[in-house]
Amino acid sequence: MPLHPQAQAFVDTLAEEDRPSWEELGVEKAREVFLTFEEMCGDAPELARVEDHTLPCGLRLRLYSNHATAVPVTMFFHGGGWVLGNLDTHDAFCRRLADASGCAVVAVDYGLSPENAFPGPIDDCYRATEYVVQNAARLNVDASRLAVAGDSAGGHLAASVAIRSRDQGDFPIALQVLLYPVIEPNFETPSYRDFADGFGLTRENMRWFWSQFLDGQAGASEAAPSQAASHEHLPPALVITAEYDVLRDEGNRYAQLLQRSGVEVQHQQHDGMLHAFLHFAGIFDTGMEVGQQVAAEIGRRLR
């Protein structure tokens, strides 16, 4: 399918502006630029509860809920290549997710790489999830009905937390929601070759993000959810991918890997779409529509 007209307009604008790439900007400047994308993120509905919490270890969380009573909870881990992003960059998405799902959402401000390299972001997200489970009554959420979700690198973190939770048995996860997830550092898939440049997220962007995440470590296979010793007995998965995305093939293959391992999987590839179309729902109508569908599915599964 050809690029959706809104996606075509986006890539045309990128070509005209000819902005420096993330790797050309470097870590600090890239983080500053990423913060300027707020206007592309879409509506941010008012909610009954939006609360910032800080764990004893210093990790920050933001809780979103439209309910005074305890409702199921979705842990959300933001994208940005493990290098970019914070609670504010994905605030609008989390508000819409809480509003449309009827569940609470807890966003995690995990430590960024390279300062907090692998496995640091995974450790942070797992620790935050464990904290929410242990403090559910104080936070007024129902952590017995728990999902983990994330977009892009956040999808990698959600998949990793699901694997660790199964292995360690600290808390049950009812659903993993992987939105165009990063799965493994294989830069030679057909989607990496076909969309290497000119479609937003590039192959060189991802090489750079992975290098920051691993920070010189030789643990690429350990960091890849696809390389886990087993994928059996993992939580049901909702996997969303985009046709014109370098990450498309690894997301599709991970959905297939989970299915072959006996995991219940609902997988949707959205043709004509680019990476981050859900995050930037302010400029992609499909992102707003699919975001509402994802939220409704989370609500149906958890409630």
Tab-separated table of C-alpha atoms in Angstrom:
chain	number	residue	atom	x	y	z
A	1	MET	CA	0.000	0.000	0.000
A	2	PRO	CA	1.328	3.500	-0.735
A	3	LEU	CA	2.113	5.846	2.122
A	4	HIS	CA	-0.978	7.346	3.722
A	5	PRO	CA	-1.317	10.980	2.502
A	6	GLN	CA	-0.577	12.307	5.994
A	7	ALA	CA	2.509	10.076	6.221
A	8	GLN	CA	3.626	11.242	2.773
A	9	ALA	CA	3.214	14.872	3.835
A	10	PHE	CA	5.302	14.153	6.939
A	11	VAL	CA	8.216	12.592	5.039
A	12	ASP	CA	8.048	15.386	2.447
A	13	THR	CA	8.371	17.939	5.244
A	14	LEU	CA	11.319	16.057	6.739
A	15	ALA	CA	13.041	16.062	3.343
A	16	GLU	CA	12.469	19.791	2.905
A	17	GLU	CA	13.716	20.681	6.384
A	18	ASP	CA	16.752	18.385	6.133
A	19	ARG	CA	17.255	18.361	9.898
A	20	PRO	CA	20.363	16.847	11.486
A	21	SER	CA	19.911	13.217	12.505
A	22	TRP	CA	19.802	12.140	16.150
A	23	GLU	CA	23.325	10.786	15.920
A	24	GLU	CA	24.560	14.054	14.375
A	25	LEU	CA	22.919	16.075	17.141
A	26	GLY	CA	24.407	13.990	19.935
A	27	VAL	CA	22.712	12.925	23.163
A	28	GLU	CA	22.052	16.241	24.897
A	29	LYS	CA	20.930	18.245	21.861
A	30	ALA	CA	18.789	15.327	20.624
A	31	ARG	CA	16.987	15.264	23.962
A	32	GLU	CA	16.265	18.980	23.689
A	33	VAL	CA	14.888	18.601	20.159
A	34	PHE	CA	12.696	15.636	21.123
A	35	LEU	CA	11.001	17.831	23.719
A	36	THR	CA	9.841	20.222	20.981
A	37	PHE	CA	7.526	17.655	19.347
A	38	GLU	CA	4.663	18.197	21.805
A	39	GLU	CA	2.366	19.814	19.229
A	40	MET	CA	2.420	16.622	17.153
A	41	CYS	CA	1.220	14.466	20.051
A	42	GLY	CA	-2.494	15.309	19.871
A	43	ASP	CA	-5.153	16.033	22.439
A	44	ALA	CA	-4.374	15.662	26.146
A	45	PRO	CA	-7.725	15.209	27.932
A	46	GLU	CA	-8.254	16.407	31.475
A	47	LEU	CA	-8.456	13.545	33.973
A	48	ALA	CA	-9.696	13.208	37.522
A	49	ARG	CA	-6.258	12.121	38.754
A	50	VAL	CA	-2.824	13.024	37.411
A	51	GLU	CA	-0.261	12.464	40.146
A	52	ASP	CA	3.513	12.464	40.215
A	53	HIS	CA	5.176	10.008	42.597
A	54	THR	CA	8.822	9.414	43.458
A	55	LEU	CA	10.122	6.031	44.573
A	56	PRO	CA	12.601	5.789	47.458
A	57	CYS	CA	15.297	5.036	44.867
A	58	GLY	CA	14.516	8.311	43.057
A	59	LEU	CA	12.569	6.930	40.093
A	60	ARG	CA	9.652	9.134	39.073
A	61	LEU	CA	6.215	7.879	38.070
A	62	ARG	CA	3.122	9.663	36.796
A	63	LEU	CA	-0.263	8.116	37.527
A	64	TYR	CA	-3.272	8.842	35.303
A	65	SER	CA	-6.845	7.831	36.121
A	66	ASN	CA	-10.359	9.087	35.558
A	67	HIS	CA	-11.701	7.080	38.496
A	68	ALA	CA	-11.815	7.657	42.244
A	69	THR	CA	-12.028	3.889	42.792
A	70	ALA	CA	-9.280	1.344	42.196
A	71	VAL	CA	-9.260	0.235	38.561
A	72	PRO	CA	-6.854	-2.030	36.641
A	73	VAL	CA	-3.502	-0.517	35.814
A	74	THR	CA	-1.264	-0.331	32.743
A	75	MET	CA	2.424	0.388	33.234
A	76	PHE	CA	3.651	2.538	30.337
A	77	PHE	CA	7.285	2.765	29.206
A	78	HIS	CA	7.966	5.562	26.702
A	79	GLY	CA	9.870	5.332	23.452
A	80	GLY	CA	12.835	7.388	22.315
A	81	GLY	CA	15.535	4.806	21.665
A	82	TRP	CA	16.264	4.453	25.413
A	83	VAL	CA	18.032	7.828	24.985
A	84	LEU	CA	15.244	10.388	24.498
A	85	GLY	CA	11.944	11.192	26.172
A	86	ASN	CA	10.462	11.597	29.626
A	87	LEU	CA	7.096	11.818	31.375
A	88	ASP	CA	6.154	14.946	29.424
A	89	THR	CA	6.920	13.692	25.905
A	90	HIS	CA	4.275	10.961	26.183
A	91	ASP	CA	1.874	12.750	28.526
A	92	ALA	CA	-0.850	13.236	25.892
A	93	PHE	CA	-0.718	9.582	24.836
A	94	CYS	CA	-0.952	8.373	28.442
A	95	ARG	CA	-3.897	10.666	29.134
A	96	ARG	CA	-5.779	9.323	26.122
A	97	LEU	CA	-4.893	5.754	27.065
A	98	ALA	CA	-6.249	6.165	30.600
A	99	ASP	CA	-9.348	7.998	29.389
A	100	ALA	CA	-10.317	5.508	26.677
A	101	SER	CA	-9.338	2.294	28.498
A	102	GLY	CA	-11.114	3.040	31.760
A	103	CYS	CA	-7.935	1.896	33.513
A	104	ALA	CA	-5.198	3.677	35.387
A	105	VAL	CA	-1.930	4.296	33.552
A	106	VAL	CA	1.410	4.638	35.324
A	107	ALA	CA	4.177	6.138	33.184
A	108	VAL	CA	7.775	5.474	34.233
A	109	ASP	CA	10.572	8.034	33.947
A	110	TYR	CA	13.292	5.402	33.674
A	111	GLY	CA	16.951	6.393	33.525
A	112	LEU	CA	18.137	7.070	29.985
A	113	SER	CA	21.127	5.630	28.158
A	114	PRO	CA	24.054	5.916	27.766
A	115	GLU	CA	24.252	7.152	31.383
A	116	ASN	CA	21.938	4.286	32.383
A	117	ALA	CA	22.913	1.575	29.922
A	118	PHE	CA	21.590	-1.993	29.576
A	119	PRO	CA	20.154	-3.479	31.712
A	120	GLY	CA	19.473	-0.245	33.603
A	121	PRO	CA	16.256	0.847	31.833
A	122	ILE	CA	14.821	-2.668	32.172
A	123	ASP	CA	15.760	-2.733	35.860
A	124	ASP	CA	14.068	0.641	36.375
A	125	CYS	CA	10.842	-0.409	34.631
A	126	TYR	CA	10.718	-3.676	36.527
A	127	ARG	CA	11.382	-1.918	39.841
A	128	ALA	CA	8.645	0.617	39.093
A	129	THR	CA	6.152	-2.129	38.256
A	130	GLU	CA	7.027	-4.003	41.433
A	131	TYR	CA	6.542	-0.790	43.412
A	132	VAL	CA	3.070	-0.212	41.944
A	133	VAL	CA	2.076	-3.798	42.756
A	134	GLN	CA	3.338	-3.528	46.325
A	135	ASN	CA	1.768	-0.085	46.875
A	136	ALA	CA	-1.468	-0.596	44.978
A	137	ALA	CA	-3.694	0.275	47.947
A	138	ARG	CA	-1.852	3.523	48.615
A	139	LEU	CA	-1.949	4.425	44.913
A	140	ASN	CA	-5.607	3.371	44.709
A	141	VAL	CA	-5.170	1.021	41.730
A	142	ASP	CA	-6.013	-2.640	41.210
A	143	ALA	CA	-2.647	-4.201	40.422
A	144	SER	CA	-4.143	-7.703	40.358
A	145	ARG	CA	-5.165	-6.753	36.812
A	146	LEU	CA	-1.940	-5.438	35.324
A	147	ALA	CA	-0.664	-4.726	31.806
A	148	VAL	CA	2.718	-3.530	30.581
A	149	ALA	CA	2.867	-1.345	27.490
A	150	GLY	CA	5.357	0.715	25.540
A	151	ASP	CA	6.092	2.242	22.168
A	152	SER	CA	9.304	1.617	20.211
A	153	ALA	CA	12.119	1.235	22.778
A	154	GLY	CA	9.349	1.262	25.383
A	155	GLY	CA	7.923	-1.798	23.630
A	156	HIS	CA	11.295	-3.460	24.112
A	157	LEU	CA	11.113	-2.606	27.816
A	158	ALA	CA	7.551	-3.943	28.123
A	159	ALA	CA	8.541	-7.220	26.450
A	160	SER	CA	11.612	-7.470	28.685
A	161	VAL	CA	9.608	-6.824	31.866
A	162	ALA	CA	7.099	-9.490	30.811
A	163	ILE	CA	9.909	-12.034	30.358
A	164	ARG	CA	11.542	-11.160	33.672
A	165	SER	CA	8.214	-11.287	35.510
A	166	ARG	CA	7.538	-14.774	34.162
A	167	ASP	CA	11.024	-15.941	35.145
A	168	GLN	CA	11.053	-14.406	38.627
A	169	GLY	CA	7.364	-14.775	39.439
A	170	ASP	CA	7.206	-11.521	41.416
A	171	PHE	CA	3.854	-10.402	39.994
A	172	PRO	CA	1.457	-11.635	37.298
A	173	ILE	CA	1.024	-9.633	34.085
A	174	ALA	CA	-2.270	-10.037	32.254
A	175	LEU	CA	-1.286	-8.368	28.965
A	176	GLN	CA	1.760	-6.985	27.150
A	177	VAL	CA	1.140	-4.192	24.645
A	178	LEU	CA	4.001	-3.740	22.185
A	179	LEU	CA	3.634	-0.714	19.901
A	180	TYR	CA	6.069	-0.936	16.940
A	181	PRO	CA	8.581	-2.429	19.386
A	182	VAL	CA	12.357	-2.588	19.172
A	183	ILE	CA	13.201	-6.285	19.491
A	184	GLU	CA	16.740	-6.984	18.311
A	185	PRO	CA	19.771	-5.245	16.732
A	186	ASN	CA	19.448	-6.900	13.315
A	187	PHE	CA	19.840	-4.102	10.783
A	188	GLU	CA	19.597	-6.311	7.687
A	189	THR	CA	15.920	-7.216	7.678
A	190	PRO	CA	13.931	-6.324	4.540
A	191	SER	CA	12.230	-3.439	6.345
A	192	TYR	CA	15.601	-2.083	7.497
A	193	ARG	CA	16.863	-2.218	3.928
A	194	ASP	CA	13.696	-0.854	2.286
A	195	PHE	CA	13.171	2.053	4.703
A	196	ALA	CA	16.775	2.716	5.721
A	197	ASP	CA	16.398	6.442	5.084
A	198	GLY	CA	13.691	8.938	4.204
A	199	PHE	CA	10.836	7.549	6.327
A	200	GLY	CA	11.426	9.208	9.699
A	201	LEU	CA	13.252	6.663	11.850
A	202	THR	CA	16.358	5.502	9.950
A	203	ARG	CA	18.666	2.547	10.103
A	204	GLU	CA	21.534	4.771	11.268
A	205	ASN	CA	19.296	6.224	14.001
A	206	MET	CA	18.715	2.709	15.304
A	207	ARG	CA	22.386	1.729	15.110
A	208	TRP	CA	23.128	4.796	17.227
A	209	PHE	CA	20.309	4.125	19.713
A	210	TRP	CA	21.458	0.535	20.187
A	211	SER	CA	25.062	1.677	20.677
A	212	GLN	CA	23.947	4.113	23.387
A	213	PHE	CA	21.811	1.455	25.073
A	214	LEU	CA	24.537	-1.175	25.081
A	215	ASP	CA	27.299	1.427	25.693
A	216	GLY	CA	30.105	-0.792	24.498
A	217	GLN	CA	28.820	-3.942	26.176
A	218	ALA	CA	28.835	-7.222	24.278
A	219	GLY	CA	25.373	-8.153	25.561
A	220	ALA	CA	23.290	-7.599	22.436
A	221	SER	CA	21.826	-11.104	22.540
A	222	GLU	CA	20.938	-10.736	26.225
A	223	ALA	CA	19.237	-7.427	25.479
A	224	ALA	CA	17.040	-8.823	22.697
A	225	PRO	CA	13.634	-10.197	23.810
A	226	SER	CA	13.699	-12.520	20.795
A	227	GLN	CA	16.751	-14.259	22.269
A	228	ALA	CA	15.137	-15.242	25.578
A	229	ALA	CA	15.673	-18.887	26.481
A	230	SER	CA	11.936	-19.515	26.120
A	231	HIS	CA	8.836	-17.578	25.089
A	232	GLU	CA	6.350	-20.006	26.577
A	233	HIS	CA	3.963	-18.944	29.334
A	234	LEU	CA	4.350	-15.243	28.587
A	235	PRO	CA	1.335	-12.934	28.936
A	236	PRO	CA	-1.048	-12.492	26.009
A	237	ALA	CA	0.278	-9.871	23.628
A	238	LEU	CA	-1.147	-7.046	21.558
A	239	VAL	CA	1.436	-6.135	18.907
A	240	ILE	CA	1.090	-3.112	16.618
A	241	THR	CA	3.476	-2.521	13.699
A	242	ALA	CA	3.675	-0.021	10.831
A	243	GLU	CA	4.312	-0.865	7.185
A	244	TYR	CA	6.880	1.864	6.459
A	245	ASP	CA	8.977	1.329	9.588
A	246	VAL	CA	12.480	-0.080	9.864
A	247	LEU	CA	11.227	-1.980	12.945
A	248	ARG	CA	8.318	-3.605	11.108
A	249	ASP	CA	9.879	-6.999	10.452
A	250	GLU	CA	11.278	-7.560	13.934
A	251	GLY	CA	7.905	-6.662	15.472
A	252	ASN	CA	6.073	-8.969	13.091
A	253	ARG	CA	8.523	-11.787	13.704
A	254	TYR	CA	8.278	-11.407	17.469
A	255	ALA	CA	4.499	-11.689	17.240
A	256	GLN	CA	4.961	-14.886	15.252
A	257	LEU	CA	7.554	-16.191	17.718
A	258	LEU	CA	5.154	-15.647	20.610
A	259	GLN	CA	2.353	-17.391	18.723
A	260	ARG	CA	4.559	-20.391	17.939
A	261	SER	CA	5.363	-20.570	21.661
A	262	GLY	CA	1.700	-20.875	22.556
A	263	VAL	CA	1.138	-17.234	23.572
A	264	GLU	CA	-2.158	-15.637	22.649
A	265	VAL	CA	-1.305	-12.818	20.226
A	266	GLN	CA	-3.388	-10.127	18.572
A	267	HIS	CA	-1.207	-8.580	15.867
A	268	GLN	CA	-2.035	-5.677	13.571
A	269	GLN	CA	0.240	-4.225	10.899
A	270	HIS	CA	-1.034	-0.816	9.823
A	271	ASP	CA	-0.307	-0.304	6.165
A	272	GLY	CA	0.663	3.109	4.875
A	273	MET	CA	1.873	4.154	8.322
A	274	LEU	CA	5.253	5.287	9.672
A	275	HIS	CA	7.046	4.616	12.934
A	276	ALA	CA	5.635	6.601	15.893
A	277	PHE	CA	2.234	7.156	14.270
A	278	LEU	CA	0.536	6.500	17.626
A	279	HIS	CA	2.766	8.887	19.552
A	280	PHE	CA	2.285	11.619	16.942
A	281	ALA	CA	-1.477	11.225	16.736
A	282	GLY	CA	-1.826	14.985	16.373
A	283	ILE	CA	-0.730	14.687	12.742
A	284	PHE	CA	-1.800	11.114	11.952
A	285	ASP	CA	-5.544	10.489	12.112
A	286	THR	CA	-4.826	6.754	11.976
A	287	GLY	CA	-2.716	7.141	15.112
A	288	MET	CA	-5.642	8.638	16.990
A	289	GLU	CA	-8.027	5.941	15.747
A	290	VAL	CA	-5.683	3.035	16.475
A	291	GLY	CA	-4.789	4.517	19.853
A	292	GLN	CA	-8.457	4.472	20.795
A	293	GLN	CA	-8.721	0.856	19.620
A	294	VAL	CA	-5.648	-0.169	21.623
A	295	ALA	CA	-7.057	1.522	24.726
A	296	ALA	CA	-10.430	-0.161	24.275
A	297	GLU	CA	-8.725	-3.556	23.935
A	298	ILE	CA	-6.699	-2.984	27.101
A	299	GLY	CA	-9.875	-2.035	28.908
A	300	ARG	CA	-11.683	-5.109	27.611
A	301	ARG	CA	-8.852	-7.419	28.663
A	302	LEU	CA	-8.293	-5.930	32.117
A	303	ARG	CA	-11.775	-4.869	33.151
